[in-house]
CSV table of C-alpha atoms in Angstrom, one decimal:
chain,number,residue,atom,x,y,z
A,3,MET,CA,-18.1,-3.4,-12.5
A,4,ARG,CA,-17.7,-5.2,-15.7
A,5,ARG,CA,-15.0,-7.7,-14.9
A,6,ILE,CA,-12.8,-9.0,-12.0
A,7,HIS,CA,-9.2,-10.2,-12.7
A,8,THR,CA,-7.7,-12.6,-10.5
A,9,TYR,CA,-4.9,-11.4,-8.0
A,10,ARG,CA,-2.2,-14.0,-7.4
A,11,GLY,CA,-0.3,-13.1,-4.1
A,12,LEU,CA,2.6,-15.1,-4.9
A,13,ALA,CA,2.9,-13.4,-8.3
A,14,PRO,CA,1.5,-9.8,-7.9
A,15,LEU,CA,3.3,-8.1,-10.5
A,16,SER,CA,2.5,-10.6,-13.3
A,17,SER,CA,-1.2,-10.5,-12.0
A,18,LEU,CA,-1.4,-6.7,-12.5
A,19,ALA,CA,0.4,-6.9,-16.0
A,20,SER,CA,-2.1,-9.5,-17.0
A,21,ALA,CA,-5.0,-7.5,-15.9
A,22,ILE,CA,-3.6,-4.4,-17.6
A,23,ALA,CA,-3.1,-6.3,-20.8
A,24,SER,CA,-6.6,-7.7,-20.8
A,25,ALA,CA,-8.5,-4.6,-19.6
A,26,GLU,CA,-6.5,-2.0,-21.4
A,27,PRO,CA,-7.7,0.8,-18.9
A,28,ASP,CA,-7.3,4.5,-19.4
A,29,LEU,CA,-6.4,5.0,-15.7
A,30,ILE,CA,-5.6,2.8,-12.8
A,31,ILE,CA,-6.9,3.8,-9.3
A,32,PRO,CA,-5.5,1.7,-6.4
A,33,GLY,CA,-7.6,1.2,-3.3
A,34,ASP,CA,-4.9,0.2,-1.0
A,35,ASP,CA,-1.0,0.8,-0.4
A,36,LEU,CA,0.0,-2.6,-1.3
A,37,CYS,CA,-1.5,-2.2,-4.8
A,38,THR,CA,0.3,1.2,-5.1
A,39,ARG,CA,3.6,-0.5,-4.1
A,40,HIS,CA,3.1,-3.2,-6.7
A,41,LEU,CA,2.3,-0.8,-9.5
A,42,HIS,CA,5.4,1.3,-8.6
A,43,GLN,CA,7.5,-1.9,-8.7
A,44,LEU,CA,5.7,-2.9,-12.1
A,45,HIS,CA,6.7,0.5,-13.4
A,46,ARG,CA,10.3,0.0,-12.5
A,47,LYS,CA,10.3,-3.5,-14.0
A,48,GLU,CA,8.8,-2.5,-17.3
A,49,SER,CA,11.1,0.5,-17.7
A,50,ARG,CA,14.1,-1.7,-18.0
A,51,ARG,CA,12.2,-3.5,-21.0
A,52,GLY,CA,12.5,-0.3,-23.1
A,53,LYS,CA,10.0,0.1,-25.7
A,54,ARG,CA,8.3,-3.2,-24.9
A,55,GLY,CA,7.4,-1.8,-21.5
A,56,ALA,CA,6.7,1.8,-22.7
A,57,LYS,CA,3.0,1.4,-22.8
A,58,THR,CA,2.6,0.0,-19.2
A,59,CYS,CA,4.9,2.8,-17.9
A,60,GLU,CA,2.9,5.5,-19.7
A,61,LEU,CA,-0.3,4.1,-18.1
A,62,ILE,CA,1.3,4.0,-14.6
A,63,GLU,CA,2.6,7.5,-14.9
A,64,ARG,CA,-0.8,8.8,-16.2
A,65,SER,CA,-2.3,7.2,-13.0
A,66,PHE,CA,0.1,8.4,-10.4
A,67,GLY,CA,2.3,11.3,-11.9
A,68,ALA,CA,6.0,11.8,-12.1
A,69,PRO,CA,7.9,8.5,-11.3
A,70,GLU,CA,10.6,10.6,-9.5
A,71,SER,CA,8.0,11.0,-6.8
A,72,PHE,CA,7.3,7.4,-6.3
A,73,PRO,CA,9.7,6.7,-3.6
A,74,ILE,CA,8.7,9.9,-1.6
A,75,VAL,CA,5.3,8.6,-0.8
A,76,TYR,CA,6.8,5.9,1.3
A,77,GLU,CA,9.5,7.8,3.1
A,78,ARG,CA,7.8,9.9,5.7
A,79,ALA,CA,10.6,11.9,6.8
A,80,ALA,CA,11.5,12.7,3.2
A,81,PHE,CA,8.0,13.7,2.5
A,82,MET,CA,8.0,16.1,5.5
A,83,ARG,CA,11.2,17.7,4.2
A,84,LEU,CA,9.7,18.5,0.9
A,85,ALA,CA,6.6,19.8,2.6
A,86,GLU,CA,9.0,22.2,4.6
A,87,GLU,CA,10.6,23.4,1.5
A,88,GLU,CA,7.2,24.3,0.2
A,89,ASN,CA,6.5,26.3,3.3
A,90,VAL,CA,3.7,24.0,4.4
A,91,ARG,CA,3.2,23.7,8.1
A,92,VAL,CA,4.4,20.3,9.4
A,93,PRO,CA,5.4,18.9,12.8
A,94,LYS,CA,9.1,18.6,13.5
A,95,SER,CA,10.2,15.1,12.2
A,96,GLY,CA,13.2,12.9,11.7
A,97,VAL,CA,14.3,9.3,11.3
A,98,ILE,CA,15.1,7.5,14.5
A,99,THR,CA,17.5,4.4,14.1
A,100,ASN,CA,18.4,3.5,17.6
A,101,LEU,CA,17.4,4.1,21.3
A,102,ASP,CA,20.2,6.6,21.8
A,103,GLU,CA,18.7,8.8,18.9
A,104,LEU,CA,15.2,8.4,20.5
A,105,ARG,CA,16.5,9.5,23.9
A,106,CYS,CA,18.1,12.6,22.3
A,107,TRP,CA,15.0,13.3,20.4
A,108,THR,CA,12.8,13.2,23.5
A,109,THR,CA,15.3,15.3,25.3
A,110,GLN,CA,15.3,18.1,22.7
A,111,VAL,CA,11.9,17.9,21.4
A,112,GLY,CA,9.9,16.5,24.3
A,113,LEU,CA,7.0,14.2,24.8
A,114,PRO,CA,4.5,12.9,23.7
A,115,VAL,CA,6.2,11.7,20.5
A,116,VAL,CA,4.5,10.0,17.4
A,117,LEU,CA,6.4,7.0,16.0
A,118,LYS,CA,5.7,6.0,12.5
A,119,ALA,CA,7.1,3.0,10.4
A,120,ASP,CA,7.5,3.5,6.7
A,121,GLY,CA,5.5,1.4,4.4
A,122,THR,CA,2.5,1.0,6.8
A,123,SER,CA,-1.1,2.3,6.6
A,124,GLY,CA,-4.4,2.3,8.5
A,125,GLY,CA,-2.8,3.2,11.7
A,126,ASP,CA,-0.9,-0.2,12.0
A,127,GLY,CA,2.6,1.3,12.0
A,128,VAL,CA,1.8,4.4,14.2
A,129,ARG,CA,2.4,4.5,18.0
A,130,ILE,CA,1.9,7.7,20.2
A,131,ALA,CA,4.1,7.5,23.2
A,132,ARG,CA,3.8,9.8,26.3
A,133,THR,CA,6.8,8.5,28.2
A,134,LEU,CA,10.3,7.6,27.2
A,135,GLU,CA,9.6,3.9,28.3
A,136,GLU,CA,6.6,3.7,26.0
A,137,ALA,CA,8.5,5.2,23.2
A,138,LYS,CA,11.3,2.6,23.6
A,139,ARG,CA,8.9,-0.2,23.6
A,140,ALA,CA,7.1,1.3,20.5
A,141,LEU,CA,10.4,1.8,18.5
A,142,ARG,CA,11.5,-1.9,19.2
A,143,LYS,CA,8.1,-3.2,18.0
A,144,LEU,CA,8.0,-0.9,14.9
A,145,GLN,CA,11.5,-1.7,13.8
A,146,ALA,CA,11.3,-5.4,14.2
A,147,PRO,CA,11.1,-7.6,11.2
A,148,PRO,CA,8.0,-9.3,10.6
A,149,LEU,CA,7.5,-12.6,12.4
A,150,LEU,CA,8.0,-15.5,10.3
A,151,ALA,CA,4.6,-17.1,11.4
A,152,ARG,CA,2.9,-14.0,10.4
A,153,ALA,CA,4.6,-13.9,7.0
A,154,LEU,CA,3.8,-17.5,6.3
A,155,LYS,CA,0.2,-17.0,7.2
A,156,ARG,CA,0.0,-14.0,5.0
A,157,ALA,CA,1.5,-16.0,2.2
A,158,LEU,CA,-0.6,-19.2,2.7
A,159,VAL,CA,-4.0,-17.9,3.7
A,160,ASP,CA,-3.9,-14.3,2.2
A,161,ARG,CA,-1.7,-15.2,-0.9
A,162,ASP,CA,0.3,-12.2,0.0
A,163,ARG,CA,4.1,-12.8,0.0
A,164,THR,CA,5.3,-9.4,0.6
A,165,LEU,CA,6.5,-10.1,4.2
A,166,ILE,CA,8.3,-13.3,3.3
A,167,TRP,CA,11.8,-11.8,2.3
A,168,PRO,CA,11.6,-9.0,5.0
A,169,SER,CA,11.1,-11.7,7.6
A,170,LEU,CA,13.7,-14.2,6.1
A,171,LEU,CA,16.2,-11.3,5.7
A,172,ARG,CA,15.4,-9.8,9.1
A,173,GLN,CA,14.8,-6.4,7.4
A,174,ARG,CA,14.0,-3.6,10.0
A,175,SER,CA,11.5,-0.9,9.1
A,176,VAL,CA,12.5,2.7,9.0
A,177,VAL,CA,11.0,4.7,11.8
A,178,SER,CA,10.4,8.3,11.9
A,179,ALA,CA,9.4,10.6,14.8
A,180,GLN,CA,7.0,13.4,14.7
A,181,THR,CA,6.2,16.1,17.4
A,182,TYR,CA,2.7,15.4,18.8
A,183,VAL,CA,0.2,17.9,17.8
A,184,PRO,CA,-2.8,18.1,20.2
A,185,GLY,CA,-6.1,18.7,18.4
A,186,ARG,CA,-8.5,17.3,15.8
A,187,GLU,CA,-7.6,15.2,12.8
A,188,ALA,CA,-8.5,16.1,9.2
A,189,THR,CA,-8.1,14.5,6.0
A,190,SER,CA,-8.3,15.5,2.3
A,191,THR,CA,-8.8,13.4,-0.8
A,192,VAL,CA,-7.9,14.9,-4.2
A,193,ALA,CA,-8.3,14.3,-7.9
A,194,CYS,CA,-5.2,15.8,-9.6
A,195,TRP,CA,-3.8,15.9,-13.1
A,196,LYS,CA,-0.1,16.7,-13.8
A,197,GLY,CA,0.4,18.5,-10.8
A,198,THR,CA,-2.9,20.4,-10.7
A,199,VAL,CA,-5.6,19.8,-8.1
A,200,LEU,CA,-9.1,19.1,-10.2
A,201,ALA,CA,-11.4,18.5,-7.3
A,202,ALA,CA,-11.0,18.0,-3.6
A,203,LEU,CA,-12.9,16.9,-0.5
A,204,HIS,CA,-11.7,18.2,3.0
A,205,PHE,CA,-13.0,16.6,6.1
A,206,GLU,CA,-12.7,16.9,9.9
A,207,VAL,CA,-12.6,13.5,11.6
A,208,ILE,CA,-15.3,13.1,14.2
A,209,ASN,CA,-15.1,9.3,15.1
A,210,LYS,CA,-12.4,6.7,14.6
A,211,ARG,CA,-12.4,3.0,15.0
A,212,TYR,CA,-9.6,3.4,17.5
A,213,ALA,CA,-6.9,6.0,18.5
A,214,VAL,CA,-4.7,5.7,15.4
A,215,GLY,CA,-7.1,3.8,13.1
A,216,PRO,CA,-9.2,4.9,10.2
A,217,ALA,CA,-12.0,7.3,10.4
A,218,THR,CA,-15.7,6.2,10.8
A,219,VAL,CA,-17.6,9.6,10.8
A,220,MET,CA,-16.3,12.8,9.1
A,221,ARG,CA,-17.5,16.3,8.5
A,222,LEU,CA,-17.1,18.2,5.3
A,223,VAL,CA,-15.1,21.4,5.9
A,224,GLU,CA,-13.5,24.3,3.9
A,225,ASN,CA,-10.2,25.1,5.2
A,226,ALA,CA,-7.9,27.5,3.2
A,227,GLU,CA,-4.7,26.4,4.9
A,228,ILE,CA,-5.5,22.7,4.0
A,229,SER,CA,-6.4,23.5,0.5
A,230,SER,CA,-3.1,25.5,0.0
A,231,ALA,CA,-0.9,22.7,1.5
A,232,VAL,CA,-2.5,20.1,-0.8
A,233,GLU,CA,-2.2,22.3,-3.8
A,234,LYS,CA,1.5,22.9,-3.1
A,235,MET,CA,2.3,19.2,-2.5
A,236,VAL,CA,0.4,18.1,-5.7
A,237,ARG,CA,2.5,20.7,-7.6
A,238,ARG,CA,5.8,19.8,-6.1
A,239,LEU,CA,5.4,16.0,-6.6
A,240,ASN,CA,3.7,16.5,-10.0
A,241,LEU,CA,0.9,14.1,-8.9
A,242,SER,CA,-2.0,12.7,-11.0
A,243,GLY,CA,-4.8,10.4,-10.1
A,244,VAL,CA,-6.3,10.2,-6.6
A,245,HIS,CA,-4.3,10.9,-3.5
A,246,GLY,CA,-5.1,11.5,0.3
A,247,PHE,CA,-3.5,13.8,2.7
A,248,ASP,CA,-3.8,13.7,6.5
A,249,PHE,CA,-3.6,16.7,8.9
A,250,MET,CA,-3.8,17.7,12.6
A,251,LEU,CA,-5.8,20.8,13.3
A,252,GLU,CA,-4.1,22.3,16.5
A,253,ALA,CA,-6.4,22.8,19.4
A,254,LYS,CA,-5.2,26.1,20.5
A,255,THR,CA,-4.6,27.9,17.1
A,256,GLY,CA,-6.6,25.9,14.5
A,257,ASN,CA,-3.5,25.8,12.4
A,258,ALA,CA,-3.3,22.8,10.0
A,259,TYR,CA,-0.3,20.6,10.3
A,260,LEU,CA,0.3,18.1,7.3
A,261,ILE,CA,1.4,14.9,8.8
A,262,GLU,CA,1.1,12.2,5.9
A,263,ILE,CA,0.3,11.4,2.3
A,264,ASN,CA,-1.6,8.4,1.1
A,265,PRO,CA,-0.7,7.5,-2.6
A,266,ARG,CA,-4.2,6.1,-3.4
A,267,ALA,CA,-7.9,6.3,-3.1
A,268,THR,CA,-9.3,6.8,0.4
A,269,GLN,CA,-12.6,5.8,1.7
A,270,VAL,CA,-14.4,9.0,0.8
A,271,GLY,CA,-13.2,9.4,-2.8
A,272,HIS,CA,-16.4,8.0,-4.4
A,273,LEU,CA,-18.7,10.7,-2.8
A,274,ALA,CA,-20.2,13.2,-5.3
A,275,LEU,CA,-20.8,16.4,-3.2
A,276,GLY,CA,-21.2,19.0,-5.9
A,277,PRO,CA,-19.0,20.9,-8.3
A,278,GLY,CA,-15.2,20.9,-7.3
A,279,ARG,CA,-16.1,18.0,-4.9
A,280,ASP,CA,-16.7,15.2,-7.4
A,281,LEU,CA,-13.4,13.3,-7.9
A,282,PRO,CA,-14.6,10.8,-10.5
A,283,ALA,CA,-16.2,13.4,-12.6
A,284,ALA,CA,-13.0,15.6,-12.6
A,285,LEU,CA,-10.8,12.6,-13.5
A,286,TYR,CA,-13.1,11.5,-16.3
A,287,ALA,CA,-13.1,15.0,-17.7
A,288,ALA,CA,-9.2,15.1,-17.6
A,289,ILE,CA,-9.0,11.8,-19.3
A,290,SER,CA,-11.7,12.3,-22.0
A,291,GLY,CA,-11.1,16.0,-22.7
A,292,ILE,CA,-14.7,17.0,-22.2
A,293,GLY,CA,-16.1,19.5,-19.7
A,294,VAL,CA,-16.6,18.4,-16.1
A,295,ARG,CA,-20.1,17.0,-15.6
A,296,PRO,CA,-20.5,16.5,-11.9
A,297,GLY,CA,-23.2,14.0,-10.9
A,298,PRO,CA,-26.0,14.9,-8.5
A,299,LYS,CA,-25.0,15.5,-4.8
A,300,VAL,CA,-25.5,12.2,-2.8
A,301,THR,CA,-26.5,14.3,0.2
A,302,GLU,CA,-27.0,17.8,1.5
A,303,LYS,CA,-25.8,16.7,5.0
A,304,ASP,CA,-22.1,17.7,5.7
A,305,THR,CA,-21.6,14.9,8.1
A,306,ILE,CA,-20.9,11.4,6.6
A,307,ALA,CA,-21.2,8.1,8.6
A,308,LEU,CA,-19.1,5.6,6.7
A,309,PHE,CA,-20.6,2.0,6.1
A,310,PRO,CA,-19.7,-0.5,7.6
A,311,GLN,CA,-17.0,1.5,9.7
A,312,GLU,CA,-19.3,3.4,12.0
A,313,TRP,CA,-21.9,0.5,12.3
A,314,GLY,CA,-19.1,-1.7,13.1
A,315,ARG,CA,-17.7,0.6,15.7
A,316,ASP,CA,-21.1,1.2,17.4
A,317,PRO,CA,-24.3,-0.3,16.0
A,318,ALA,CA,-26.3,2.1,18.3
A,319,SER,CA,-24.4,5.3,17.0
A,320,ALA,CA,-26.6,8.3,16.7
A,321,PHE,CA,-24.6,9.4,13.6
A,322,LEU,CA,-26.3,6.4,11.8
A,323,CYS,CA,-29.4,8.4,11.8
A,324,SER,CA,-28.3,12.0,12.1
A,325,ALA,CA,-25.5,11.9,9.4
A,326,TYR,CA,-25.7,10.7,5.7
A,327,HIS,CA,-25.1,7.0,6.2
A,328,ASP,CA,-23.2,5.7,3.1
A,329,VAL,CA,-24.7,2.4,2.8
A,330,PRO,CA,-24.1,1.0,-0.8
A,331,TRP,CA,-27.8,0.0,-1.4
A,332,ASP,CA,-27.3,-0.7,-5.0
A,333,GLU,CA,-24.7,-3.5,-4.0
A,334,PRO,CA,-26.6,-5.9,-2.0
A,335,GLU,CA,-23.8,-8.5,-2.1
A,336,LEU,CA,-21.4,-6.0,-0.8
A,337,ILE,CA,-23.6,-5.3,2.0
A,338,ARG,CA,-24.2,-8.9,3.0
A,339,ALA,CA,-20.4,-9.4,2.9
A,340,CYS,CA,-19.8,-6.4,5.3
A,341,VAL,CA,-22.5,-7.6,7.6
A,342,ARG,CA,-21.2,-11.3,7.6
A,343,ARG,CA,-17.7,-9.9,8.4
A,344,ARG,CA,-18.8,-7.8,11.2
A,345,ARG,CA,-20.7,-10.8,12.8
A,346,LYS,CA,-17.5,-12.9,12.4
A,347,LEU,CA,-15.4,-10.4,14.0
A,348,SER,CA,-17.8,-9.9,16.8
A,349,THR,CA,-17.9,-13.6,17.4
A,350,SER,CA,-14.1,-14.1,17.3
A,351,ARG,CA,-13.7,-11.2,19.6
A,352,THR,CA,-16.3,-12.5,22.0
A,353,GLU,CA,-18.3,-9.2,21.7
A,354,ALA,CA,-21.3,-10.9,23.1
A,355,ASN,CA,-22.8,-7.8,24.7
A,356,TRP,CA,-24.4,-6.3,21.4
A,357,ASP,CA,-27.9,-7.5,20.8
A,358,PRO,CA,-29.0,-6.4,17.2
A,359,ALA,CA,-32.5,-6.0,18.7
A,360,LEU,CA,-31.4,-3.2,20.9
A,361,SER,CA,-29.9,-1.2,18.1
A,362,PRO,CA,-32.0,1.6,16.6
A,363,VAL,CA,-30.1,1.0,13.3
A,364,ARG,CA,-30.6,-2.7,12.1
A,365,ALA,CA,-28.3,-4.4,9.6
A,366,PRO,CA,-30.1,-4.0,6.3
A,367,ARG,CA,-32.1,-7.0,5.0
A,368,VAL,CA,-30.9,-7.6,1.4
């Protein structure tokens, strides 16, 4: 890391525009969905400026792919329809706008049902309902506009104003329903260039922070159906950069159902795991025009325990010893920040039962 640019939550697009003008990057790799949304909005804004905005538009398109695909990554039901057209296995899905449509859905398709709000990530906008009453409550909550108090807190404390207008205008989220696929979760992160997959990492999820939350332990796998589905969607959407795809592996059959796209780098994208599995090396080769030079494998183990996620989930987890524990030892300040945040969360949630002296894996002294 050579330089940090200031992000102003009340002026996100101008913040990004200033950073781009100062850094003159070859590629932008967003780390969260909000950044992706800002960059798509910046592309739309700069495209209206004609030649003056052409350079920024070209950079964003080089980083994400075809601008025609930008809206699809936020519209879950539309993405599912495209996947079906590509003969990718997906759960039955559709937009639910009211309780009557929800009742019809559950009558025709059955329960459980998975309800997902567009524009959300990290499991925040996902609910699994096993009864009609649970589904009704989930739909009301997911559709509800953001509370003004929450929007103001985000704006004043986090300097993120994205919830202000939806709250004031009482905008309701678009919610889609998916059939529930019992089984194991899987996730893929890929580096792609102009609709072609350059490198890919496919994992089966072993542990999660909570039922619909992010993964904390994953196992590297090879799965032909997952690879084929990812290649088809990357080609159909003409994607570039780093993207993630989520799947369910059906318990009875092992069939892989595509359930979601993440238009950003995910938490495993930095891992160098050999030829064809080193995303940064693949992207560097595409941009520079030189041959791929993958870095040394970070581990020979196929199970990865993410830091601080698995340590935060269970400081006594056996995976912290048996798996490759992805602690960024060369970034001591980052480790300190993660440890402090974990302790702060533990205090705020009154998780007083955990004693560091009892854990076989201590917080690193750095």
